[in-house]
PDB file of C-alpha atoms in Angstrom:
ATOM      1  CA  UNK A  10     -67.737 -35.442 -47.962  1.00  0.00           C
ATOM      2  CA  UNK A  11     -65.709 -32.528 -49.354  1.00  0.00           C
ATOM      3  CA  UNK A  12     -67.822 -29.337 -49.927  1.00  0.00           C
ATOM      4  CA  UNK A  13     -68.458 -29.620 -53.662  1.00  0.00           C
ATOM      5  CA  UNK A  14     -67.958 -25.481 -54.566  1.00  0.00           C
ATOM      6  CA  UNK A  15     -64.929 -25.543 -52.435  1.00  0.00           C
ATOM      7  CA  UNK A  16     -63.735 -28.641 -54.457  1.00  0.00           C
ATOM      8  CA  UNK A  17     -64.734 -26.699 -57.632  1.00  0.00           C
ATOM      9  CA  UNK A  18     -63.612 -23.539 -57.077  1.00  0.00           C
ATOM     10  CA  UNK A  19     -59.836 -24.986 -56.371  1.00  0.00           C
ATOM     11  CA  UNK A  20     -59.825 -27.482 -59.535  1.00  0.00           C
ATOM     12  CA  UNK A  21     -60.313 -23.790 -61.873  1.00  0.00           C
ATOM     13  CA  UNK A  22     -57.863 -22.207 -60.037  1.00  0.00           C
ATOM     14  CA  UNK A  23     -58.599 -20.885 -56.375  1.00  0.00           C
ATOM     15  CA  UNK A  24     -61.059 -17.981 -55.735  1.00  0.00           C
ATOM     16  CA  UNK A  25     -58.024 -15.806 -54.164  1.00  0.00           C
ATOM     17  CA  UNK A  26     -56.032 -16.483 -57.443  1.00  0.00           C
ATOM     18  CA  UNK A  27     -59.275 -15.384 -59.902  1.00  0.00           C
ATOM     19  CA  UNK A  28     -59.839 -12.695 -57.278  1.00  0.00           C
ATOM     20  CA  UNK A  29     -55.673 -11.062 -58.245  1.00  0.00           C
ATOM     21  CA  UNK A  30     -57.602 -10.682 -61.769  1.00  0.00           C
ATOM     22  CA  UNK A  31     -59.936  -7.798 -63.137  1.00  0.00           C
ATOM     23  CA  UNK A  32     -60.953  -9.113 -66.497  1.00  0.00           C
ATOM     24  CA  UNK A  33     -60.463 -11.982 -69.133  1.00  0.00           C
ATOM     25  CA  UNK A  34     -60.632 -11.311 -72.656  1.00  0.00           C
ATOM     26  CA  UNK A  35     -60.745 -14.391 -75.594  1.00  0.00           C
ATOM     27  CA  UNK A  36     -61.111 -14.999 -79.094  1.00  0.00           C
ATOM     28  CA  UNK A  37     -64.827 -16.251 -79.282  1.00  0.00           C
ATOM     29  CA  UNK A  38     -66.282 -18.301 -82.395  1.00  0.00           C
ATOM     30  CA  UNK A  39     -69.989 -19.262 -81.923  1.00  0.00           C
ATOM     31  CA  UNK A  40     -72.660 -21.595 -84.351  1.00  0.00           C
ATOM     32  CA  UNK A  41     -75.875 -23.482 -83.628  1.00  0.00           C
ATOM     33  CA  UNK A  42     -79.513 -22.597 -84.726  1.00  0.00           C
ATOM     34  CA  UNK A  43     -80.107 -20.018 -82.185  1.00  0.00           C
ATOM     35  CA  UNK A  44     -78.291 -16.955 -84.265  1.00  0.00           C
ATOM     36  CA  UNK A  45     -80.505 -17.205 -87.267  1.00  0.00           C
ATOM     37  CA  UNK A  46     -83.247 -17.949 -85.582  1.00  0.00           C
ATOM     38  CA  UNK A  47     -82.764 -14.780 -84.020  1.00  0.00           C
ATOM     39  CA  UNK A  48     -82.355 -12.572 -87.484  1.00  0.00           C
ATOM     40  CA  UNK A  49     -78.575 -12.220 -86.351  1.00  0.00           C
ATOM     41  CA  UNK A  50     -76.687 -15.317 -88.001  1.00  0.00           C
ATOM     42  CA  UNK A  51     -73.192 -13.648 -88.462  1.00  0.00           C
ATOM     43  CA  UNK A  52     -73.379 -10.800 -85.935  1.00  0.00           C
ATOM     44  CA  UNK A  53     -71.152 -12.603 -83.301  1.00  0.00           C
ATOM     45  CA  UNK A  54     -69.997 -15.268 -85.117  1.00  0.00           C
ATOM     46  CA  UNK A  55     -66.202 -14.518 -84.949  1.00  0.00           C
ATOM     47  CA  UNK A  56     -65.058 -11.829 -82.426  1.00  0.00           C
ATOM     48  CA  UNK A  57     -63.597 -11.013 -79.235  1.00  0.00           C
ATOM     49  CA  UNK A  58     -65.110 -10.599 -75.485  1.00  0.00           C
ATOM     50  CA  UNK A  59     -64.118  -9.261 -72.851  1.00  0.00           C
ATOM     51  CA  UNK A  60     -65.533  -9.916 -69.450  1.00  0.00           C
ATOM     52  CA  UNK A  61     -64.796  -7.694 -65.995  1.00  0.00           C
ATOM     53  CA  UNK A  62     -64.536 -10.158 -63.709  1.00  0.00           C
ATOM     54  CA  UNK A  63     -65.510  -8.024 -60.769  1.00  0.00           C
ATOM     55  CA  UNK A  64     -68.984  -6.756 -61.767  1.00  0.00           C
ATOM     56  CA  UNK A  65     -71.231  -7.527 -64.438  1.00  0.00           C
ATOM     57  CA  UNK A  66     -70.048  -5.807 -67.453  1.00  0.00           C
ATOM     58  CA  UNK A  67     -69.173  -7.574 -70.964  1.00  0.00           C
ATOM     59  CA  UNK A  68     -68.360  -6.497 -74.342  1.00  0.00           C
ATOM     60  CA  UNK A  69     -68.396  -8.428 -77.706  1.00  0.00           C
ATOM     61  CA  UNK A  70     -66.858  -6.786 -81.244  1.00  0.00           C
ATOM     62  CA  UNK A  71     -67.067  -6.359 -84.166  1.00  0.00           C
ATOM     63  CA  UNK A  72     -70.567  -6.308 -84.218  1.00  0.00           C
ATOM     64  CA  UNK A  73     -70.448  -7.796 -88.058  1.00  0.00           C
ATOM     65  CA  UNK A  74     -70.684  -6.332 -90.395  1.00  0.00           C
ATOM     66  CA  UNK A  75     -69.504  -3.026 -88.609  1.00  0.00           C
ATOM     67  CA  UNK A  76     -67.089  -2.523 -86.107  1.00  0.00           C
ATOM     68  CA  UNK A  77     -69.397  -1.535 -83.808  1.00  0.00           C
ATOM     69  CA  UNK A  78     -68.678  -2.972 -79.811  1.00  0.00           C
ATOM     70  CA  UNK A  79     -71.297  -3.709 -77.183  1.00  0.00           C
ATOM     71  CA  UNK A  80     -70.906  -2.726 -73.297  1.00  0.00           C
ATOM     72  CA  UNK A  81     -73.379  -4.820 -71.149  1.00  0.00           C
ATOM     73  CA  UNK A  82     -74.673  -4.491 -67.650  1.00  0.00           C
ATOM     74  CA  UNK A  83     -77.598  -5.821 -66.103  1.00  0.00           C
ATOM     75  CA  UNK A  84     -79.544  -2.418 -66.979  1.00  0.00           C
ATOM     76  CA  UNK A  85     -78.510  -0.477 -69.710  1.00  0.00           C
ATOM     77  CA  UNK A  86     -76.782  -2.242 -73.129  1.00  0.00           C
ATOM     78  CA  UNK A  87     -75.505  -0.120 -75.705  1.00  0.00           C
ATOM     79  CA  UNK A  88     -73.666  -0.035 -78.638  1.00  0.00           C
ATOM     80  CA  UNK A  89     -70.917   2.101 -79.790  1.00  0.00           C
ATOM     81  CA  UNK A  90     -68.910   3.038 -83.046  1.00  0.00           C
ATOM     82  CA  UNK A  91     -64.947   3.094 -82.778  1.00  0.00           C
ATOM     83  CA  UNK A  92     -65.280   6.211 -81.863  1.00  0.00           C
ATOM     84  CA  UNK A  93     -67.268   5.498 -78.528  1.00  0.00           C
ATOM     85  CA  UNK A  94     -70.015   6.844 -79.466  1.00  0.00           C
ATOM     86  CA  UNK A  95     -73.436   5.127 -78.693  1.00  0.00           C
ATOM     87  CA  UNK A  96     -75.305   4.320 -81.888  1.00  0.00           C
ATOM     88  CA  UNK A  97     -78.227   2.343 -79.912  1.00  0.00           C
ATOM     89  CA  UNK A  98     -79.403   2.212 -76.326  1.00  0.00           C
ATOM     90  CA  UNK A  99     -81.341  -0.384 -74.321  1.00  0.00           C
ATOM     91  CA  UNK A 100     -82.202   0.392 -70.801  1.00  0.00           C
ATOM     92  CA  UNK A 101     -83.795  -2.279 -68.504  1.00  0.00           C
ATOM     93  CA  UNK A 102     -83.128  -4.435 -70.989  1.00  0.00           C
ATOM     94  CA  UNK A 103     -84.699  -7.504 -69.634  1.00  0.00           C
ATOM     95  CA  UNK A 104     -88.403  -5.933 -69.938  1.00  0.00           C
ATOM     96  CA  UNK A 105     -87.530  -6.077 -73.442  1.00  0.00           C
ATOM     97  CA  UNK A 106     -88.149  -9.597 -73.807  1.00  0.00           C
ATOM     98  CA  UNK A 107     -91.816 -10.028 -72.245  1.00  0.00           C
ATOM     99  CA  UNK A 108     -93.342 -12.591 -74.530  1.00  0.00           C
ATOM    100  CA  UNK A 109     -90.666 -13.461 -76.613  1.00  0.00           C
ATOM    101  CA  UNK A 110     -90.192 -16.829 -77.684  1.00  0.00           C
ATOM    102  CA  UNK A 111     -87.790 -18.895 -79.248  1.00  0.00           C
ATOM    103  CA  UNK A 112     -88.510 -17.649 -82.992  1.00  0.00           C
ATOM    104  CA  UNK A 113     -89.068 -13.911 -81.915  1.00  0.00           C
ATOM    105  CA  UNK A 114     -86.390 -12.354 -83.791  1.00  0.00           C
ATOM    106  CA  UNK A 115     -83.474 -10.075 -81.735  1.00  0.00           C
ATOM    107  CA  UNK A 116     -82.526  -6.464 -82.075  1.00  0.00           C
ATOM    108  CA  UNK A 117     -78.564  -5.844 -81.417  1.00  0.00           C
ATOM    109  CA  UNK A 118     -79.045  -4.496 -78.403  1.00  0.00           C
ATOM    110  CA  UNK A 119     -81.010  -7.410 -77.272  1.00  0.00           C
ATOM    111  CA  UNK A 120     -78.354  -9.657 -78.786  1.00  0.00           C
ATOM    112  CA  UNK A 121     -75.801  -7.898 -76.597  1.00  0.00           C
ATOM    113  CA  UNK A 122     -77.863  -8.211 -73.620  1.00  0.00           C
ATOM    114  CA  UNK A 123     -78.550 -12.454 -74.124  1.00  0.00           C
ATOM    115  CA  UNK A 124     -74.624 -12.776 -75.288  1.00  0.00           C
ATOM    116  CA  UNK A 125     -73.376 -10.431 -71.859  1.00  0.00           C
ATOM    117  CA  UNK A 126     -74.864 -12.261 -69.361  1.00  0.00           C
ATOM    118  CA  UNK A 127     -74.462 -15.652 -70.937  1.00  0.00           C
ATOM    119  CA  UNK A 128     -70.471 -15.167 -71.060  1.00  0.00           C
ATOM    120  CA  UNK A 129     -70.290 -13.535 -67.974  1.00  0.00           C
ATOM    121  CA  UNK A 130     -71.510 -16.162 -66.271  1.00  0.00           C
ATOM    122  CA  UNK A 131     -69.715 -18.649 -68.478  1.00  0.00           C
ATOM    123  CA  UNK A 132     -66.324 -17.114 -67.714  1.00  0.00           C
ATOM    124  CA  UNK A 133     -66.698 -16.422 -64.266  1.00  0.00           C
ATOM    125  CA  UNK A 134     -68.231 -19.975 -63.268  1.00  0.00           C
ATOM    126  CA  UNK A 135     -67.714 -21.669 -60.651  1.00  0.00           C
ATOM    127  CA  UNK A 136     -65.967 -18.733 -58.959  1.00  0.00           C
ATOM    128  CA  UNK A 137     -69.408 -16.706 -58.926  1.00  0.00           C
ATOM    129  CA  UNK A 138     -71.036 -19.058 -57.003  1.00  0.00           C
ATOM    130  CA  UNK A 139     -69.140 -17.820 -54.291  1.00  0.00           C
ATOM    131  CA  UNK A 140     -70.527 -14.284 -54.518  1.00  0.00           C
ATOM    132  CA  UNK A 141     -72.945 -12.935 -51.933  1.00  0.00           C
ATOM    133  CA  UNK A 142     -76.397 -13.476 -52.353  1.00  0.00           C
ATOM    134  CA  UNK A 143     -75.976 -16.809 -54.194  1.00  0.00           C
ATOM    135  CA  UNK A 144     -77.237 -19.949 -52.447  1.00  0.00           C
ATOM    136  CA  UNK A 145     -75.631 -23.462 -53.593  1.00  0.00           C
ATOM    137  CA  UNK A 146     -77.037 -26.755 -52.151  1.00  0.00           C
ATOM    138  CA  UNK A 147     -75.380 -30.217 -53.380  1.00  0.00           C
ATOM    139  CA  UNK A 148     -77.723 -32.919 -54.536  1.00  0.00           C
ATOM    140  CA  UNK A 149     -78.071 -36.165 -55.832  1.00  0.00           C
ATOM    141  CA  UNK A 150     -75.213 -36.983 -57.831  1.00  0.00           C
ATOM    142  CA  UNK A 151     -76.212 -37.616 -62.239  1.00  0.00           C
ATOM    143  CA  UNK A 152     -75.628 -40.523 -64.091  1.00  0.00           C
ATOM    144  CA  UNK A 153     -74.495 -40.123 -67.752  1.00  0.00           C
ATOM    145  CA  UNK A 154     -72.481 -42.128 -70.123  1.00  0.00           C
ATOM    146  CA  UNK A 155     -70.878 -44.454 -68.039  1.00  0.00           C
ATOM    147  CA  UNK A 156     -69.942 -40.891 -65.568  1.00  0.00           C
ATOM    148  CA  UNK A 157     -71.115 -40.359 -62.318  1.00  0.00           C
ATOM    149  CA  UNK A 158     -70.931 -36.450 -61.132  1.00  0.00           C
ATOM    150  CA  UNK A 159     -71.881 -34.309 -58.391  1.00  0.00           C
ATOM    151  CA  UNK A 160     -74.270 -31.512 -58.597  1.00  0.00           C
ATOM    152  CA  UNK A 161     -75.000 -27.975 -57.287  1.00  0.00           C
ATOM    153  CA  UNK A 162     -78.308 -26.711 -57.277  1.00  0.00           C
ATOM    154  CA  UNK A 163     -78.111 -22.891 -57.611  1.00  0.00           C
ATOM    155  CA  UNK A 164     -80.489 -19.907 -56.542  1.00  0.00           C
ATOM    156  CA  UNK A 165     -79.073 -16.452 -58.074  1.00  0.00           C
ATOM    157  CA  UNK A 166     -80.129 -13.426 -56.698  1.00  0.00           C
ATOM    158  CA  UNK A 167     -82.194 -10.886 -58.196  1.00  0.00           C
ATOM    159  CA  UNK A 168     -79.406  -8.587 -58.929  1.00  0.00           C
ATOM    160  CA  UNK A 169     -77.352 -10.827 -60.901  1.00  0.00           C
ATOM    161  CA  UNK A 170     -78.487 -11.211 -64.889  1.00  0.00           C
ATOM    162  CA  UNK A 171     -78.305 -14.746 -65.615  1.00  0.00           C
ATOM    163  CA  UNK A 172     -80.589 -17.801 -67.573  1.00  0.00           C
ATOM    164  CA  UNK A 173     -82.717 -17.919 -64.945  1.00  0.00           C
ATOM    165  CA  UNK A 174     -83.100 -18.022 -60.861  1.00  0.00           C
ATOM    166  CA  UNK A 175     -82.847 -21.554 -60.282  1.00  0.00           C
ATOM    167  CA  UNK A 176     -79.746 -23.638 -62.464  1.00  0.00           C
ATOM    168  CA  UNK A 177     -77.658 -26.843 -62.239  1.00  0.00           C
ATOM    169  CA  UNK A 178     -74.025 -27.018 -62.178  1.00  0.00           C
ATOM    170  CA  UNK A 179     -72.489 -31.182 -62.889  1.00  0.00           C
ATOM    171  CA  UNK A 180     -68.718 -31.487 -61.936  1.00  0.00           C
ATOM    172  CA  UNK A 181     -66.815 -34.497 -62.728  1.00  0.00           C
ATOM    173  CA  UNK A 182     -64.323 -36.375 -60.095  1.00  0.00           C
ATOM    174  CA  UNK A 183     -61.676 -33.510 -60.704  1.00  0.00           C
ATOM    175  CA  UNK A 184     -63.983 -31.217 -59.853  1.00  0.00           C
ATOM    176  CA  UNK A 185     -64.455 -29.482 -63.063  1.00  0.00           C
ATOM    177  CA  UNK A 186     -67.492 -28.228 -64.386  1.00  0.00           C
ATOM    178  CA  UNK A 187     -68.863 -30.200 -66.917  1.00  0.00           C
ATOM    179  CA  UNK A 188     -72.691 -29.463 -67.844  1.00  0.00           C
ATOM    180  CA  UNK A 189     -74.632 -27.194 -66.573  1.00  0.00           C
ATOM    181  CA  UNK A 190     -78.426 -26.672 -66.502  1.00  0.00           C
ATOM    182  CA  UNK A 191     -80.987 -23.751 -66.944  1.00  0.00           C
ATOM    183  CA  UNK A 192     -84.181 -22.457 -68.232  1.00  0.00           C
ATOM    184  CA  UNK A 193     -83.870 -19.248 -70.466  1.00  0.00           C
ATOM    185  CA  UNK A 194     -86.289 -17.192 -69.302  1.00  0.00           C
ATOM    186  CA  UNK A 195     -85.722 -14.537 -71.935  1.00  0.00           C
ATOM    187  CA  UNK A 196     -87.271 -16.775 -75.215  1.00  0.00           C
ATOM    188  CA  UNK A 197     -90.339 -18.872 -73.274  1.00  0.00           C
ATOM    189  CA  UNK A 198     -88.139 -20.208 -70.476  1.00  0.00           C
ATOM    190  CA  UNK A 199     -86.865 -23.162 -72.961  1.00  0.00           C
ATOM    191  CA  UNK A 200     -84.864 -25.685 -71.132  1.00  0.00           C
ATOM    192  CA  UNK A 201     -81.193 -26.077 -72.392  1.00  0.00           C
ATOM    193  CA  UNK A 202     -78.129 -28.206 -71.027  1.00  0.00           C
ATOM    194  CA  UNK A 203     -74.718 -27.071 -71.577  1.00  0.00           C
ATOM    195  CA  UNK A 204     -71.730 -28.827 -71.802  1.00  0.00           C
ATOM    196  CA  UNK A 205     -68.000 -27.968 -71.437  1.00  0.00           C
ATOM    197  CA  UNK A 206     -64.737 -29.518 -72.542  1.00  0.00           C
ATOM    198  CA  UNK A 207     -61.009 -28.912 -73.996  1.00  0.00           C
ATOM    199  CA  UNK A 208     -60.059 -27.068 -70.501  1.00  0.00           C
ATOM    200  CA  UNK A 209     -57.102 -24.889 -70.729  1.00  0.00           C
ATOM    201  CA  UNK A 210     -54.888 -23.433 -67.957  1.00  0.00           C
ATOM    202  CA  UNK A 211     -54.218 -19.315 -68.410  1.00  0.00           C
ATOM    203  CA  UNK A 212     -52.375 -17.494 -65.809  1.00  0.00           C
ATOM    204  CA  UNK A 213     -53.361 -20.350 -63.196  1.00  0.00           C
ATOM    205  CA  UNK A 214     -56.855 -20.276 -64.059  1.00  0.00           C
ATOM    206  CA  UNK A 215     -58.709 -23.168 -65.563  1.00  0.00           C
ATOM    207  CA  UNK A 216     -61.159 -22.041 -68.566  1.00  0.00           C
ATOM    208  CA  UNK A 217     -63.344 -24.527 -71.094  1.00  0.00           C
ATOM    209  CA  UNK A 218     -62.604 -23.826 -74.425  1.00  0.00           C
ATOM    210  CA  UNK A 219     -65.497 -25.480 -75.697  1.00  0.00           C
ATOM    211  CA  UNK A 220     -69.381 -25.549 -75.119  1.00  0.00           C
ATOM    212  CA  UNK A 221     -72.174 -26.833 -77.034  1.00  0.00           C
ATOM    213  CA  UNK A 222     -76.007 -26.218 -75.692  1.00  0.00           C
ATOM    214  CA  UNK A 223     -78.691 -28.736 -76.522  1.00  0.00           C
ATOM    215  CA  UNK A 224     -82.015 -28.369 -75.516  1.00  0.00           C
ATOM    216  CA  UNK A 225     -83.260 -30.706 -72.518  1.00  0.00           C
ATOM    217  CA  UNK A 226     -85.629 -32.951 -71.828  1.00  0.00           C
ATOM    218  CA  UNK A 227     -88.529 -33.549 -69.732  1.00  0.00           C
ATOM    219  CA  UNK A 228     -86.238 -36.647 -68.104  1.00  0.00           C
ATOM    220  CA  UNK A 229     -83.487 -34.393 -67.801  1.00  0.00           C
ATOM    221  CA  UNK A 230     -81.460 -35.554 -70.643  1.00  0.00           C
ATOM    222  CA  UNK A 231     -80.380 -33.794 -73.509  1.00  0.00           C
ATOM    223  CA  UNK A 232     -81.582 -34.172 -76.932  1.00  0.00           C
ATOM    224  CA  UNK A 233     -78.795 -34.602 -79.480  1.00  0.00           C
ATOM    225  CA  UNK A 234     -80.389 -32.431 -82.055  1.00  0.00           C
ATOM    226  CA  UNK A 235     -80.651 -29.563 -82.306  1.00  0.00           C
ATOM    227  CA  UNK A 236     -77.379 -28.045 -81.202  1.00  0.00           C
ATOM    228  CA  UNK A 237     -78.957 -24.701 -79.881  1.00  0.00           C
ATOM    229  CA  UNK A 238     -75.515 -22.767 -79.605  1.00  0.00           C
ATOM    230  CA  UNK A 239     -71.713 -23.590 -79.892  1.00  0.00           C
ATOM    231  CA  UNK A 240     -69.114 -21.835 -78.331  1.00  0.00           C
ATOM    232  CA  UNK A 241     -65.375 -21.723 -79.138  1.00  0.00           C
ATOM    233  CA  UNK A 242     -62.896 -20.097 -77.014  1.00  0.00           C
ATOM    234  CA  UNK A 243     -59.071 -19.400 -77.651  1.00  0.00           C
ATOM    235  CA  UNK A 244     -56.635 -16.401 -76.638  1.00  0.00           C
ATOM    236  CA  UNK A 245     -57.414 -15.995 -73.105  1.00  0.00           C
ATOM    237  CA  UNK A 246     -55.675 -12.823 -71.675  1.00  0.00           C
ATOM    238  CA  UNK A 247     -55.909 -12.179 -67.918  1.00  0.00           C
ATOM    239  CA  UNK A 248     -55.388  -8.858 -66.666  1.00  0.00           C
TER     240      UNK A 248
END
């Protein structure tokens, strides 16, 4: 059988033609529960991101109702006026979260820190499961609504902010990614499924332009209610 990543990686595009880029910015619109739950319901709602493609470095704005921008890495999150300058700082940002649940309420910082690792690992998947340190093993292929698709099991390493260590990545017979699996460790390691659809083709690379997150069962389905987060993409710029 065909080496599933290998398969995946070449359906979005080909890691040597992601690898020609340094970044990807888009138009992002995002809903579900999660945001108000949070005590941010409008913050990110409409905005743009852009994510470096090479390391781990994101940035969402406005931060509504300012104009404030974010700039996340793994161990510092601030964020900035216009002007560049840093209006609040969050180092080792992750420590941050000891505790928290699904109801604990976010500061912006911490909102930048969840919503930088979430789309850079969004917007760089399946092409980061190539980088070093990450260990993919295929399993048993998932039934679901008349589909059948294969499945990566995924260990990140330490290094790399993310969900959590351990995730699941489904891709259907084209070998696009279709759901993908996690616990978020950051609010009481919750269980979530995330699914992707209305692919697009930028500069040669293949990007979802949805994704809705429901949480997920015990049995490894998803509940339909409630929808956790949406995600709508448009505008993507390679550069």
């Amino acid at each position: 059988m065909t080496d599933l990543l290998d398969v995946a990686v070449a359906a979005h595009g080909g890691l040597d033609h992601f690898n020609q880029f340094s970044s990807v910015t888009a138009r992002l619109h995002q809903g579900g529960i999660l945001w108000a739950l949070k005590g941010k319901p409008t913050v990110l709602e409409d905005c743009q991101v852009r994510v470096d493609l090479g390391r781990e470095q994101v940035s969402h704005w406005p931060f509504a109702p300012t104009q404030n921008k974010s700039v996340f890495t793994p161990d510092r999150v601030t964020i900035e006026d216009p002007g560049g300058n840093v209006v609040e700082e969050l180092l080792q940002p992750r420590t941050s979260f000891e505790g928290y649940e699904m109801e604990t309420h976010w500061s912006n910082p911490q909102v930048a820190y969840f919503a930088g690792y979430t789309m850079w690992t969004y917007l760089t998947s399946p092409f980061i499961l190539k980088r070093p340190g990450v260990i993919t093993e295929e399993i048993a292929p998932w039934k679901e609504n008349d589909h059948e698709w294969r499945r990566l099991r995924v260990r990140f390493p330490d290094e790399i902010a993310t969900h959590s260590t351990e995730q699941t990545f489904y891709f259907d017979d084209r070998g696009l990614l279709v759901r993908h699996d996690y616990e978020v460790d950051i609010q009481g390691r919750n269980a979530a499924a995330r699914y992707m659809s209305d692919y697009v083709t930028t500069d040669g690379i293949v990007m979802p332009g949805k994704m809705r997150i429901y949480p997920r069962g015990a049995d490894n389905k998803p509940l339909p209610e409630p929808l956790i987060v949406s995600v709508d993409l448009s505008d993507f710029q390679f550069s």
